[in-house]
Structures are given as C-alpha cells and as structure tokens.
C-alpha cells in the first residue's frame, strides 16, 4: 500500500516498525475517504468513514505475552472522542452500542496485522467472523476513549483476539469484546 502524503507517525508509540505504523495510518486515511454511490452517482462518506476520520492511532506494538513469555502478541491502541452524533437518542445521550461495536470491529483486526507483519508473515487485516461484546458502562459526548486490541491466537486462516474500550475521562471500562477474524478465501467471479 502506497503511503499517503503528510502521514505523521511521530505521535504513534510502540515498537512496531515505521512501515507498519504507516500502513495502519494509511488504512485510516483510505477508510475515511468519500466514495461515489453506484446507485445515484452522488458522493457519500458513510458513518464508518465519518467516525474513522476522527480516530487516532496511539500505539502499535509487538510484545511478549505475559502468560507465555516465549510467544508474542500484537497490540494497538486507538483514541477517539465521543461526539454528539455517536449518541443514542433513545437513551440519555449515551454512546450508541452500534457505534461502539463498529469502532471495535474496525480496530480489532489491527493487532493481528501488526503481529504478522512484525514477525515476517504476510500482514493481512482479514474480516470478522465473530464479535462478542459485553457493555460495562456508558460513555457520553466529550469522553475520550482508548480502544485497546490484542491478539490471542493466530492460525493460518483463523485468528482470535480481544478488545477493551476504556473511558480515559471517567477511568472505567466501557466495553470488552472477544472476536474471531479470518482470512477470506478467494472469491470466484460469477
């Protein structure tokens, strides 16, 4: 992937290589672009692109696993400020669970990429096969969130990990998730 101009990796902590950090930052830029709808021909950004444009990559690392020091794990941390358009209007202005799930889904494949690319394997983001989320406490507009994703196990096609969303403003866990990510098979043309 060709890096975008003006991508700054200086604020990204962690021991991942400059190339890996650039790839992650470039993927955020690509996801936040406007597309043209095929059905209408009109520009459309979409909610995922809108929220991705507000996310910041704070860390990309490959670390020794605490439980198995001879094995490595990938770790990424993204930051985002909860905005009013992320709130659930039916509730008391708390962050919508669907919005939070989308942010988790977008962030969770990234440590898999970091670990595989750091260890010489082919770095592929893959797609979610399963995502199980537990909501612990609400977040409200103005709260700063850290989305911390780590790998658990990597197979040749199926990989698993966990994600925790921490409210930095209120010092509490907002949500935790376990996920299974897979490398899709080649699609056949119809």
Coordinates of C-alpha atoms in Angstrom, one line a residue:
X1 CA 0.0 0.0 0.0
X2 CA 1.5 3.3 -1.1
X3 CA 1.7 5.7 1.9
X4 CA -0.3 8.9 1.8
X5 CA 1.5 12.2 1.8
X6 CA 1.6 14.1 5.1
X7 CA 1.0 11.0 7.3
X8 CA 2.9 11.6 10.6
X9 CA 4.0 8.6 12.7
X10 CA 5.8 10.7 15.3
X11 CA 2.9 10.6 17.7
X12 CA 2.4 6.8 17.5
X13 CA 4.0 5.0 20.4
X14 CA 5.1 1.4 20.3
X15 CA 7.9 -0.8 18.8
X16 CA 6.2 -1.6 15.5
X17 CA 8.3 -0.5 12.5
X18 CA 7.7 2.8 10.7
X19 CA 6.4 0.8 7.7
X20 CA 3.8 -1.0 9.9
X21 CA 2.7 2.3 11.5
X22 CA 2.4 4.0 8.1
X23 CA 0.3 1.1 6.8
X24 CA -2.1 1.4 9.7
X25 CA -2.3 5.2 9.4
X26 CA -2.8 4.9 5.6
X27 CA -5.6 2.4 6.1
X28 CA -7.4 5.0 8.3
X29 CA -7.0 7.6 5.6
X30 CA -8.3 5.2 2.9
X31 CA -11.3 4.3 5.1
X32 CA -12.2 7.9 5.8
X33 CA -12.5 8.9 2.1
X34 CA -15.6 9.8 0.3
X35 CA -17.0 7.3 -2.2
X36 CA -19.4 7.7 -5.0
X37 CA -22.6 5.7 -4.7
X38 CA -23.1 3.4 -7.7
X39 CA -26.8 3.7 -7.5
X40 CA -27.0 7.5 -7.5
X41 CA -23.6 8.7 -8.6
X42 CA -23.5 11.1 -5.7
X43 CA -20.7 11.5 -3.2
X44 CA -21.3 9.6 0.1
X45 CA -19.0 9.3 3.1
X46 CA -21.0 7.0 5.3
X47 CA -21.0 6.7 9.0
X48 CA -18.0 4.4 9.3
X49 CA -15.8 6.7 7.2
X50 CA -17.0 9.7 9.3
X51 CA -16.0 8.0 12.6
X52 CA -12.8 6.6 11.3
X53 CA -11.7 10.2 10.3
X54 CA -11.8 11.1 14.0
X55 CA -9.8 8.1 15.3
X56 CA -6.1 8.5 16.1
X57 CA -3.6 5.6 16.3
X58 CA -1.8 6.0 19.6
X59 CA 0.2 2.7 19.8
X60 CA 1.3 -0.2 17.6
X61 CA 3.4 -2.9 19.3
X62 CA 4.6 -6.5 19.3
X63 CA 5.1 -7.6 22.9
X64 CA 6.0 -10.8 24.8
X65 CA 2.8 -12.4 26.2
X66 CA 2.6 -12.0 29.9
X67 CA 1.2 -15.6 30.3
X68 CA 3.6 -17.1 27.7
X69 CA 6.8 -15.0 27.6
X70 CA 8.2 -17.1 24.7
X71 CA 5.2 -16.1 22.5
X72 CA 4.4 -12.7 21.1
X73 CA 1.2 -10.7 20.9
X74 CA 0.2 -7.7 18.7
X75 CA -1.3 -4.7 20.4
X76 CA -2.8 -1.5 19.1
X77 CA -4.4 1.5 20.8
X78 CA -6.7 3.9 19.1
X79 CA -8.2 7.1 20.6
X80 CA -11.4 8.8 19.8
X81 CA -13.6 11.5 21.5
X82 CA -17.3 10.6 21.8
X83 CA -19.3 13.2 19.7
X84 CA -23.0 14.0 19.9
X85 CA -23.6 12.1 16.6
X86 CA -22.4 8.9 18.3
X87 CA -25.0 9.2 21.0
X88 CA -28.2 7.1 21.2
X89 CA -31.1 9.5 21.1
X90 CA -33.5 7.0 22.8
X91 CA -31.3 6.9 25.9
X92 CA -30.0 9.8 28.0
X93 CA -27.4 10.8 25.4
X94 CA -25.0 7.9 26.0
X95 CA -22.9 6.4 23.2
X96 CA -24.9 4.1 20.9
X97 CA -23.9 0.5 21.2
X98 CA -23.9 0.0 17.5
X99 CA -21.5 2.9 17.1
X100 CA -19.2 1.3 19.7
X101 CA -19.5 -2.1 18.1
X102 CA -18.4 -0.6 14.7
X103 CA -15.4 1.1 16.3
X104 CA -14.4 -2.3 17.9
X105 CA -14.9 -4.1 14.6
X106 CA -12.7 -1.6 12.8
X107 CA -9.9 -1.7 15.4
X108 CA -9.8 -5.3 16.3
X109 CA -8.0 -6.7 13.2
X110 CA -5.2 -4.2 13.5
X111 CA -3.1 -6.1 16.2
X112 CA -3.3 -9.2 14.0
X113 CA -1.8 -7.2 11.2
X114 CA 0.9 -5.8 13.4
X115 CA 2.0 -9.2 14.8
X116 CA 2.0 -10.9 11.5
X117 CA 3.8 -8.1 9.7
X118 CA 6.4 -7.8 12.6
X119 CA 7.2 -11.5 12.5
X120 CA 7.8 -11.7 8.8
X121 CA 4.4 -13.3 7.9
X122 CA 2.2 -11.7 5.3
X123 CA 0.2 -9.0 7.0
X124 CA -3.5 -9.2 6.1
X125 CA -6.3 -7.4 8.0
X126 CA -8.9 -10.1 7.3
X127 CA -12.6 -10.0 8.1
X128 CA -14.6 -10.5 11.3
X129 CA -16.2 -13.9 11.6
X130 CA -17.5 -13.4 15.2
X131 CA -17.7 -10.5 17.6
X132 CA -19.0 -10.9 21.1
X133 CA -19.3 -7.6 23.1
X134 CA -20.1 -7.0 26.8
X135 CA -21.1 -3.4 27.6
X136 CA -19.9 -2.4 31.1
X137 CA -20.6 1.4 31.5
X138 CA -21.8 4.3 29.4
X139 CA -19.8 6.9 27.6
X140 CA -21.1 10.4 26.9
X141 CA -20.2 13.1 24.4
X142 CA -16.9 14.6 25.3
X143 CA -15.4 11.4 26.8
X144 CA -12.1 10.3 25.5
X145 CA -11.9 6.6 24.7
X146 CA -8.9 4.2 24.3
X147 CA -9.7 1.2 22.2
X148 CA -7.1 -1.4 23.1
X149 CA -6.9 -4.5 20.9
X150 CA -4.6 -7.5 21.4
X151 CA -4.1 -10.8 19.7
X152 CA -4.9 -14.1 21.4
X153 CA -4.1 -16.9 18.9
X154 CA -3.1 -16.9 15.2
X155 CA -3.8 -19.8 12.9
X156 CA -3.1 -19.9 9.2
X157 CA -6.7 -18.7 8.4
X158 CA -8.5 -18.1 11.7
X159 CA -7.1 -15.7 14.3
X160 CA -8.6 -14.5 17.6
X161 CA -8.2 -11.6 19.9
X162 CA -9.7 -9.3 22.5
X163 CA -10.6 -5.6 22.6
X164 CA -11.3 -3.4 25.6
X165 CA -12.7 0.1 25.3
X166 CA -11.6 2.3 28.2
X167 CA -13.1 5.7 29.1
X168 CA -10.0 7.7 29.9
X169 CA -12.1 10.7 31.0
X170 CA -14.0 8.7 33.7
X171 CA -11.4 6.0 34.4
X172 CA -13.7 3.0 33.7
X173 CA -14.2 0.1 31.3
X174 CA -16.9 0.8 28.7
X175 CA -16.9 -2.5 26.8
X176 CA -14.9 -5.6 26.3
X177 CA -15.0 -7.9 23.3
X178 CA -13.7 -11.2 22.0
X179 CA -13.5 -11.8 18.3
X180 CA -12.6 -14.3 15.6
X181 CA -11.0 -12.9 12.5
X182 CA -10.4 -14.9 9.3
X183 CA -8.6 -14.6 6.0
X184 CA -11.4 -14.9 3.4
X185 CA -10.9 -17.4 0.6
X186 CA -10.6 -16.1 -2.9
X187 CA -13.9 -15.2 -4.3
X188 CA -14.9 -16.8 -7.6
X189 CA -16.3 -14.5 -10.3
X190 CA -19.9 -15.2 -11.3

